[in-house]
Structures are given as structure tokens and as C-alpha cells.
Short mmCIF file of C-alpha atoms in Angstrom, two decimals:
data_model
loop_
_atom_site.label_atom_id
_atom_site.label_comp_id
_atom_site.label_asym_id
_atom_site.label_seq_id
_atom_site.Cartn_x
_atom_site.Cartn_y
_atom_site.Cartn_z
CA UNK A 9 0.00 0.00 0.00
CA UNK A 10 2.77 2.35 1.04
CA UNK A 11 4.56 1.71 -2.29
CA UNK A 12 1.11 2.31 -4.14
CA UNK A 13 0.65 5.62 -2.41
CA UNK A 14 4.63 6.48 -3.64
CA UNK A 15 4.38 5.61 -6.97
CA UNK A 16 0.85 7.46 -7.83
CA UNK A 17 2.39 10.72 -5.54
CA UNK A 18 5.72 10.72 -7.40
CA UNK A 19 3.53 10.50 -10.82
CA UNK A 20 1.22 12.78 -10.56
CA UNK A 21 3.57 15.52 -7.99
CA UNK A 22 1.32 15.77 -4.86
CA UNK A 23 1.89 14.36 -1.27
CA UNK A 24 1.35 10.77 -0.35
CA UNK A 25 -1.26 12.27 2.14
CA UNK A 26 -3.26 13.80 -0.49
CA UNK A 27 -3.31 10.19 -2.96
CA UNK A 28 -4.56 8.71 0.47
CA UNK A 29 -7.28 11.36 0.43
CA UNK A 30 -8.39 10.81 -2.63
CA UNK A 31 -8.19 6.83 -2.56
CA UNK A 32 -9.75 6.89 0.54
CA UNK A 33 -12.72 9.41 -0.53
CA UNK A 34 -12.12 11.86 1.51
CA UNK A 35 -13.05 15.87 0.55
CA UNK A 36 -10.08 18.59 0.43
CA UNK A 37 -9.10 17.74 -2.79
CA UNK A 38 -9.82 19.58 -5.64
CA UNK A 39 -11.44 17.96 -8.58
CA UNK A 40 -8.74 18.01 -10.77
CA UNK A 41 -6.18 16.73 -8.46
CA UNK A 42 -8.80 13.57 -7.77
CA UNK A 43 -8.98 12.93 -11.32
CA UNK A 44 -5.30 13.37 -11.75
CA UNK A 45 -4.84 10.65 -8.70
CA UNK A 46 -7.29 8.10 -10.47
CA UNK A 47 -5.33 8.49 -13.80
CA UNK A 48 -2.48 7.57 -12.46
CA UNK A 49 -3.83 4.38 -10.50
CA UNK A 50 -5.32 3.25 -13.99
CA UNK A 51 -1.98 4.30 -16.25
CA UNK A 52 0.26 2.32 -13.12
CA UNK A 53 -2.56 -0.69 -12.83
CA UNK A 54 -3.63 -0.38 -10.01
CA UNK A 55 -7.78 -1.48 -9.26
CA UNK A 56 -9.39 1.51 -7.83
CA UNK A 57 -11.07 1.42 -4.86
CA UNK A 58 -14.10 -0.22 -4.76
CA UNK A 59 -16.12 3.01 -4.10
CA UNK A 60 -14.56 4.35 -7.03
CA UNK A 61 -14.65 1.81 -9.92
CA UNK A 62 -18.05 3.14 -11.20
CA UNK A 63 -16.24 6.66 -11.43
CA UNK A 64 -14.87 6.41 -15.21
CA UNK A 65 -11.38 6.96 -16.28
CA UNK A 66 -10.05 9.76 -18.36
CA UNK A 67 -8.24 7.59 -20.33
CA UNK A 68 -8.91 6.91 -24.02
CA UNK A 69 -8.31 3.48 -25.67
CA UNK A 70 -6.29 4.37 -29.16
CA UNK A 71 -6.43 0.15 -30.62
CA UNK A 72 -4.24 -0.13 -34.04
CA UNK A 73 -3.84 -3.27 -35.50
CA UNK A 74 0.35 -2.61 -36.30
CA UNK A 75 3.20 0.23 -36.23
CA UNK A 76 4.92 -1.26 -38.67
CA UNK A 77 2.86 0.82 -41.69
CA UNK A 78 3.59 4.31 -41.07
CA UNK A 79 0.39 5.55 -41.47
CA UNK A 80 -0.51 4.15 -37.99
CA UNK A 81 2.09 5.56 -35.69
CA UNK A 82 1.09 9.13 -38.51
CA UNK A 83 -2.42 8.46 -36.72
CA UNK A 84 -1.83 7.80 -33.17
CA UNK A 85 0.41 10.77 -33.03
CA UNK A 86 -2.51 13.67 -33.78
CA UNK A 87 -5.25 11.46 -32.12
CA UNK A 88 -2.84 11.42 -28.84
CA UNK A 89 -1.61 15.16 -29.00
CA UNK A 90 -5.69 16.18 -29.46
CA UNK A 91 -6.62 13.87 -26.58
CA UNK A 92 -3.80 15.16 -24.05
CA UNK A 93 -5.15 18.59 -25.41
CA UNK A 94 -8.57 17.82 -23.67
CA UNK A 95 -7.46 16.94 -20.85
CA UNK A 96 -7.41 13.30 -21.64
CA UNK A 97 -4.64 10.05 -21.70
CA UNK A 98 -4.32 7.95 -24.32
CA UNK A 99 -3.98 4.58 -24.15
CA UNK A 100 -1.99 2.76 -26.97
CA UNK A 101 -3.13 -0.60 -27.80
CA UNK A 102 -0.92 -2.76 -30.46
CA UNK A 103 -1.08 -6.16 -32.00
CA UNK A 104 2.08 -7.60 -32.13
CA UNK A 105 3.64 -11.10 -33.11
CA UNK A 106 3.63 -12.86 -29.12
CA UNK A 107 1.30 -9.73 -27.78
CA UNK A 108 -2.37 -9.38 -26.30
CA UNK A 109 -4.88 -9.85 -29.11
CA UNK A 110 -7.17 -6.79 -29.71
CA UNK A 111 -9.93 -9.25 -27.77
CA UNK A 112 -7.50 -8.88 -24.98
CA UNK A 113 -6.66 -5.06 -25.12
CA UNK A 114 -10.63 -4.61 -25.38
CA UNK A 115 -11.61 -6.35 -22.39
CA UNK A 116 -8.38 -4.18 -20.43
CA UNK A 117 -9.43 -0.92 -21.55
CA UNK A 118 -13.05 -1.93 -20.39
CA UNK A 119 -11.42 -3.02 -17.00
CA UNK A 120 -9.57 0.55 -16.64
CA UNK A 121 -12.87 1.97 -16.93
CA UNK A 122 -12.05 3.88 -20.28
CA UNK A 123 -13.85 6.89 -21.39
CA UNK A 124 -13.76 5.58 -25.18
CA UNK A 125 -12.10 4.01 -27.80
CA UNK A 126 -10.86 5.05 -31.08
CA UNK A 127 -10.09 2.12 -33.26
CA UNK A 128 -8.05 2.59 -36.19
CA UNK A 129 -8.71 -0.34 -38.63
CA UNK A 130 -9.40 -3.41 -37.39
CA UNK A 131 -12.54 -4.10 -35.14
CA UNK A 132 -13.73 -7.97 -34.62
CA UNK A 133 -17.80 -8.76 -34.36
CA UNK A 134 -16.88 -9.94 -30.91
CA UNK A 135 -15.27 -6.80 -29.75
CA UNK A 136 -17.93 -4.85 -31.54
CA UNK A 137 -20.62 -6.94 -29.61
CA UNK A 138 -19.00 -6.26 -26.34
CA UNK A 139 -18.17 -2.59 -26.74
CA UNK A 140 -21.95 -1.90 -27.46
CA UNK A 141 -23.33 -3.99 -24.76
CA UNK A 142 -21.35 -1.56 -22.65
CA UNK A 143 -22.59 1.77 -24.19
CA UNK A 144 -18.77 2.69 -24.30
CA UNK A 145 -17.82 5.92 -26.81
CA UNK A 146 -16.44 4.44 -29.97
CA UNK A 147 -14.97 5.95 -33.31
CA UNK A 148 -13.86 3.95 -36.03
CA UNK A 149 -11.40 5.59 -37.94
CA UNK A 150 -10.52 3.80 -41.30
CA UNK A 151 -12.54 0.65 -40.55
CA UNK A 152 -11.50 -2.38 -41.73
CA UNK A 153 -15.09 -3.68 -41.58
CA UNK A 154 -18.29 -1.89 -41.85
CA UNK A 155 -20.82 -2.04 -37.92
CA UNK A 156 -24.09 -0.09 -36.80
CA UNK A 157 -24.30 1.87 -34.09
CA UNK A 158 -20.59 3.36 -34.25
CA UNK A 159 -19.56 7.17 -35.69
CA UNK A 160 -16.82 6.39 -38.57
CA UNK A 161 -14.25 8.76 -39.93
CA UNK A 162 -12.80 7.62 -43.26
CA UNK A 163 -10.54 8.46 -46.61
CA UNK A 164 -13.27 8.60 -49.52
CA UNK A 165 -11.55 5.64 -51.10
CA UNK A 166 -13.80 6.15 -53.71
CA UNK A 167 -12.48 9.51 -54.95
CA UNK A 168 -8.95 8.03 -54.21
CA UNK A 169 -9.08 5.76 -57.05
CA UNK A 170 -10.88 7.84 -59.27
CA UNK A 171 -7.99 10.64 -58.78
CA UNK A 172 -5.26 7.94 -59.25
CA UNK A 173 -7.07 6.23 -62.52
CA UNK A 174 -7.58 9.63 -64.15
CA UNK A 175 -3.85 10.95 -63.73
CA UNK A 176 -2.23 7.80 -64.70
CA UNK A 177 -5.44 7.80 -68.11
CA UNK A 178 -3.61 11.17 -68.67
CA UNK A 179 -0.49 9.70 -68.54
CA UNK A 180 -1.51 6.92 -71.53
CA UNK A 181 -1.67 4.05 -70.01
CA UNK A 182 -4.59 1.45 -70.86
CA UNK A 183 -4.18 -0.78 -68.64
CA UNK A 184 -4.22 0.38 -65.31
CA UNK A 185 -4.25 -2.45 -62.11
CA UNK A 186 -5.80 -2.05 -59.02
CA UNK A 187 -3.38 -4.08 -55.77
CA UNK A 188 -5.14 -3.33 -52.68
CA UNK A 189 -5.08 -5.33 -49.18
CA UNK A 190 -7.03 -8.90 -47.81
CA UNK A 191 -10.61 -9.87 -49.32
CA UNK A 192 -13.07 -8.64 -46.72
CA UNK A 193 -11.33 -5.82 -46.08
CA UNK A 194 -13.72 -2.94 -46.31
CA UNK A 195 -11.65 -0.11 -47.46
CA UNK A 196 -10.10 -2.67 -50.16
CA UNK A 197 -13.65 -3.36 -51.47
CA UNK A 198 -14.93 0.10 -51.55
CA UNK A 199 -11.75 0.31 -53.41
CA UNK A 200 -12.36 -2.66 -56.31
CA UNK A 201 -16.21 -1.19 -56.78
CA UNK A 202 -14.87 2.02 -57.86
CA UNK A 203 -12.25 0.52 -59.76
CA UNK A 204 -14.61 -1.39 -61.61
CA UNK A 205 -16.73 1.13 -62.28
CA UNK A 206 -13.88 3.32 -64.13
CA UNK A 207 -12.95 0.19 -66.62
CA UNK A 208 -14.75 -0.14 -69.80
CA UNK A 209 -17.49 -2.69 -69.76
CA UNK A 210 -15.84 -5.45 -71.44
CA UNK A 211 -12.69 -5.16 -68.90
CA UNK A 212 -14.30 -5.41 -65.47
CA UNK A 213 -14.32 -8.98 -65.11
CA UNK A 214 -11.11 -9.73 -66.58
CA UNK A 215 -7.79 -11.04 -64.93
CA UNK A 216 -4.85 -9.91 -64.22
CA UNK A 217 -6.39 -6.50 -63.38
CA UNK A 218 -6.81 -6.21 -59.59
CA UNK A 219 -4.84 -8.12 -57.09
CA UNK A 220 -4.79 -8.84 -52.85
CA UNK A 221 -1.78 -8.94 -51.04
CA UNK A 222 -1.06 -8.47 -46.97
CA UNK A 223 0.03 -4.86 -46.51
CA UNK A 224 3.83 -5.32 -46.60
CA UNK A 225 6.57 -4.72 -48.57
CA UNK A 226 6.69 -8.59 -49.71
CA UNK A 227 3.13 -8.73 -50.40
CA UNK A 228 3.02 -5.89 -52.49
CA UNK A 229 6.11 -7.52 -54.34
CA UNK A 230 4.10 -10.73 -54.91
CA UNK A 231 0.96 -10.02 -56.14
CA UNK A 232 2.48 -6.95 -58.13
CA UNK A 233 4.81 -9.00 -60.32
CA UNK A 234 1.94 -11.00 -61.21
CA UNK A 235 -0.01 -8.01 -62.41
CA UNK A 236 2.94 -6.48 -64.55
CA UNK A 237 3.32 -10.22 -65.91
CA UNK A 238 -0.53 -9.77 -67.04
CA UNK A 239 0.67 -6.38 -68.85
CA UNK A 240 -0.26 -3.62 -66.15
CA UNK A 241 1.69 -1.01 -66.83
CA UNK A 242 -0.19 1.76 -64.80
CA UNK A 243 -0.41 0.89 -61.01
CA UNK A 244 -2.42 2.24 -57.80
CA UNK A 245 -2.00 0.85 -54.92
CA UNK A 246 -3.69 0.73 -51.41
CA UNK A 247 -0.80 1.55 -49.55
CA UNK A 248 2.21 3.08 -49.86
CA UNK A 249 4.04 -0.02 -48.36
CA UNK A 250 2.46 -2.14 -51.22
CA UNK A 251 4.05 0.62 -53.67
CA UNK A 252 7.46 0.26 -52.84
CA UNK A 253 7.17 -3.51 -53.22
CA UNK A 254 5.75 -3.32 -56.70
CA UNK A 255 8.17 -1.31 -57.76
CA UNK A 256 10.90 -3.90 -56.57
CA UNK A 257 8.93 -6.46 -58.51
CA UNK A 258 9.08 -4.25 -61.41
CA UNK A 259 13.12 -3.72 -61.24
CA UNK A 260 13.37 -7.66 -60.56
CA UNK A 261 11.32 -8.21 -63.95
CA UNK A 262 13.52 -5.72 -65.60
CA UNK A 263 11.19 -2.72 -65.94
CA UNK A 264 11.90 0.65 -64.85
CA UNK A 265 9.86 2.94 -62.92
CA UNK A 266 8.45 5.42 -64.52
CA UNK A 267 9.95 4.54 -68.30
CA UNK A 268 8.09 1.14 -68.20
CA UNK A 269 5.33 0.98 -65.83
CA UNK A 270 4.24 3.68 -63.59
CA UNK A 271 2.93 3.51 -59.35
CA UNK A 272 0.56 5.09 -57.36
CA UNK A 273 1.13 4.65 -53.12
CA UNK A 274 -1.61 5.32 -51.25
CA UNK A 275 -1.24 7.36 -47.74
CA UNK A 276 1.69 9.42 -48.75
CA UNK A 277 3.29 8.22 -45.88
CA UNK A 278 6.55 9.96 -44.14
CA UNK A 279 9.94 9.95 -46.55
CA UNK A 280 7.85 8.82 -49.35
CA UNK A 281 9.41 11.85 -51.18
CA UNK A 282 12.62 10.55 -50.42
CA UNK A 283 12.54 7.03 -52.20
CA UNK A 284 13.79 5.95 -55.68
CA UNK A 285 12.42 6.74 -57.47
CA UNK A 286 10.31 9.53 -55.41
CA UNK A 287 6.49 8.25 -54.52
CA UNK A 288 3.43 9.52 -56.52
CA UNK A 289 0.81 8.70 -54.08
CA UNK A 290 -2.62 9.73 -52.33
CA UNK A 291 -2.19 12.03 -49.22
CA UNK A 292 -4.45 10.83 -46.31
CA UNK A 293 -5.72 13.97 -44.38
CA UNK A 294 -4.55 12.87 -41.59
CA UNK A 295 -4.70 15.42 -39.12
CA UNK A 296 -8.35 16.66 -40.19
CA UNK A 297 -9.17 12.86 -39.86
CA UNK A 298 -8.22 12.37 -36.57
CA UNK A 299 -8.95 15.63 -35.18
CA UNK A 300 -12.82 14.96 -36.44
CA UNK A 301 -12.08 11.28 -34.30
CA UNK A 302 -11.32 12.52 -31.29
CA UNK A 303 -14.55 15.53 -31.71
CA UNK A 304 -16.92 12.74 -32.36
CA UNK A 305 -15.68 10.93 -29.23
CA UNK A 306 -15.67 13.73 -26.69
CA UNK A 307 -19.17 14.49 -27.85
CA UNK A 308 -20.39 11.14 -27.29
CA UNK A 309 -18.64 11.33 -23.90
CA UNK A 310 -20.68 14.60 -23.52
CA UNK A 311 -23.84 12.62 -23.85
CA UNK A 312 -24.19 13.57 -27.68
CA UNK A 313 -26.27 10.88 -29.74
CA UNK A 314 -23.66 9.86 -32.13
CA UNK A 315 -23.83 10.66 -35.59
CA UNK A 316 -25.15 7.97 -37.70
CA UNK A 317 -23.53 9.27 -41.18
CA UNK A 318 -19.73 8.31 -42.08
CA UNK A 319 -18.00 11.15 -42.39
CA UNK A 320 -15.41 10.93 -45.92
CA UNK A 321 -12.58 12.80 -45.87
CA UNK A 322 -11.36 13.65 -49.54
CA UNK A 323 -7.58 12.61 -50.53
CA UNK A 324 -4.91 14.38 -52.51
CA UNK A 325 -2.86 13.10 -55.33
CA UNK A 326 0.61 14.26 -54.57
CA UNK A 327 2.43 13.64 -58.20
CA UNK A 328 6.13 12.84 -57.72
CA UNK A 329 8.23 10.28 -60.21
CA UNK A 330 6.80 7.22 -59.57
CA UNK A 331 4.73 7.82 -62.69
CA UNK A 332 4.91 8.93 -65.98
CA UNK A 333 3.66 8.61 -69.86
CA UNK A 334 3.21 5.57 -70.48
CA UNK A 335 5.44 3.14 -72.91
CA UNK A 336 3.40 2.80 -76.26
CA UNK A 337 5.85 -0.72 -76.80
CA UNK A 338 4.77 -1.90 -73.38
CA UNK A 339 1.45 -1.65 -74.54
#
């Protein structure tokens, strides 16, 4: 107990005396120093005191499904500088090769007595299901799968492809590929349907046009050499991790990027400017994304009804070297 009351004084700058207050529910103690106190218990993990576990937490769940794409740590940068902003501490939540599952990370936030969740991607039925049965604030921001009942903040992936297809049309090239991540994955499908909808009529069915891959650098080299061996020879991809791996496929089948076949990376990532040959890619709005995340969650913890529309956030092409006119030979 002594050590308890040390470690929660020493992190949050006050006297032992006045964490023993607080834990102890006695008054003196102003309101900000009590919530300060009962941070610090939850950050440390330690249980609260009975009489206090129905008082929620001002922490925030942030769940990501990886750090190893950069858009994610991008993310949980401007979510977590809003949230301290408010007042508010974020928890990070990652799935890692060995770690807790996002099941697992779920059920902990709900046992620190979180004040919502952001997810960015991933979100299972069974997490979904539990999260609602506890009328916990959620945001989904780029959702990996479409659920009722939660506020979502997207990319229009929509006008993404449409902005990528027309540049790289400009460019010459006939026939453009689509490589985007797992079946099932929502932002991947919203992705093929408006892909589909830009080919001519005769083209939308056929192979060798769109392809799945993991997003990593090796799955993007896979499924990409397989598209440029079907005669791609315009590119867009649904990440910008998948784009640098196609264009290693490309240099391992002997093409050059742009003089043979031309990419388009998706997130516009940091350093993408910086690679060989530079990126052309699709700038997330990242900030405006997440900053719209974290409004829709402090309203709901407001008592706000949540809004039942997705909100789409618009992308920009950022045009660098990765593309260019298109090889009349190669086609």
C-alpha cells in the first residue's frame, strides 16, 4: 500500500497524504487533483477502490492493428496530441507477433474503466458486440469492416481511385491495375467497386487486373509481379508499403519505374518523397481525420447521440516520379 501511495504521488507531484485522500474518498481535494490521482492508478494498474470503480477513467483506448505501416504511428500521433489537449490520456493498444490480441486489449481498456475508444482499422464482431453492450464511446477511424451503431471517420476511397485512374489515363496508359489489401477488407472493397466502375465494360471482369496482397513490402512484391506479368503497366495501390514492393517487382522483372510501368502509393506516408524513385501517391488527411475522431468521441462522452452518417474525408494526389507517360511498346 505504502509503495502504491509512492508511486501514484511521485507520478502525478502531490503528497502521499493527499493520494490517500483521494483513494480513501475523503473531501479537500480539488477535482482536478482527484482525477489526476485516479489516472495515475489506472496508467500504473492499479484497481481503484471499490467506491470508485463506477467513477470512469479519463483515459482513451487508441487500438491499431500494427506500427509497422507508417500511417498508424502518422495516426496515433494527432489522435494522442488532441486527446492530451482535452485533458485526456491515451492509451496505446498494439497487435504484435507474441502480444495481447485486440480481444484482450478490449476487455483491459473496459477493466480501466475507459472513457472511449478510437479504433483505427481493425474491429472484430466480438469486440464490436462487447463494446456496445457496454454503451462505451467508440470511433472507427478507417474501418476495416463496416458495424451499426458506431460514428466512422474515413478516406473517400472512392475519390482516391478515381484521382489515381484519371492521372495515370492522362499519362496513356490502358491498362491500369488495381493491388489493394485482404478480401473482406472494407476499405479494399470500396476500393475494387470504384475501380470497376472506371474500366470499360468489357474489362471489369477480366484477370490480371486487380490483385490482394497483406500490406507489406513482400506482399506488395508478390501479387504486383503478377499483375505487370498480365501487362499492367499503370499501377495504384492501397498503400504506400504495397508501392514500394511493386516497384521492386518491377526492377526484378527488368522494368523501370516510370519509363516502363508507372505507381501510385496510397497514404503518402513519411519519406515517401525521399525514395527511388520519389512516390506519386494519395495524401491521407490525416490530421483533419483524426482531429474529427477525437470531436466525435468527446461528444459522445458529452452525452451527444452519435452521428449515424460516415463522415469521408477527400484525398490528394501528390504527383512525384513514380509515374509517368506511359510506354506505347509496353502496350
Amino acid at each position: 500500500m505504502t509503495r502504491r501511495l509512492a508511486e501514484v504521488a511521485k507520478r502525478v507531484g502531490v503528497s502521499e497524504a493527499t493520494v490517500s485522500r483521494v483513494l480513501n474518498g475523503k473531501p479537500g481535494v480539488s477535482d482536478t487533483t482527484r482525477q489526476s490521482v485516479l489516472t495515475a492508478l489506472d496508467v500504473l494498474g492499479y484497481e481503484r477502490p471499490t467506491q470508485l470503480r463506477g467513477v470512469r477513467a479519463r483515459l482513451v483506448g487508441l487500438v491499431l492493428p500494427e506500427l509497422q505501416n507508417p500511417i498508424f504511428p502518422a495516426l496515433a500521433e494527432v489522435v494522442g496530441g488532441a486527446l492530451v489537449q482535452l485533458g485526456f490520456t491515451p492509451v496505446l493498444c498494439t497487435r504484435s507477433a507474441g502480444g495481447l490480441t485486440e480481444a484482450e486489449y478490449v476487455t483491459m481498456l473496459l477493466d480501466q474503466q475507459v472513457s472511449g475508444v478510437i479504433f483505427c482499422g481493425g474491429l472484430s464482431s466480438e469486440e464490436y458486440q462487447q463494446l456496445l453492450g457496454r454503451g462505451v464511446p467508440v470511433v472507427l477511424l478507417n474501418a476495416a469492416v463496416d458495424f451499426v451503431g458506431f460514428p466512422q471517420v474515413s478516406t473517400d476511397d472512392t475519390a482516391a481511385v478515381q484521382q489515381a485512374y484519371a492521372h495515370l489515363s492522362s499519362l496513356g496508359h490502358r491498362r491500369i491495375g488495381l493491388l489493394v489489401g485482404p478480401e473482406e477488407h472494407t476499405p479494399s472493397e470500396r476500393k475494387i467497386a470504384a475501380f470497376r466502375a472506371l474500366l470499360p465494360p468489357d474489362e471489369r471482369d477480366a484477370p490480371g487486373r486487380i490483385g490482394h496482397a497483406l500490406f507489406s513490402f513482400e506482399g506488395g512484391h508478390a501479387a504486383a509481379g503478377e499483375l505487370f506479368a498480365a501487362g499492367v503497366t499503370g499501377l495504384v495501390c492501397g498503400s504506400d508499403v504495397l508501392a514500394l514492393g511493386a516497384i521492386r517487382a518491377a526492377r526484378r522483372a527488368g522494368l523501370s519505374v516510370p519509363g516502363d510501368v508507372s505507381v501510385v502509393g496510397y497514404d503518402d506516408s513519411a519519406f515517401m518523397n525521399y525514395t527511388d524513385p520519389p512516390l506519386t501517391t494519395l495524401r491521407q488527411p490525416i490530421e483533419a481525420m483524426a482531429k474529427a475522431a477525437v470531436t466525435l468521441l468527446v461528444n459522445q462522452m458529452g452525452g451527444s447521440s452519435p452521428t449515424p452518417k460516415e463522415l469521408l474525408h477527400e484525398p490528394e494526389l501528390v504527383v512525384r516520379s513514380s509515374t509517368g507517360p506511359a510506354n506505347v511498346v509496353a502496350q
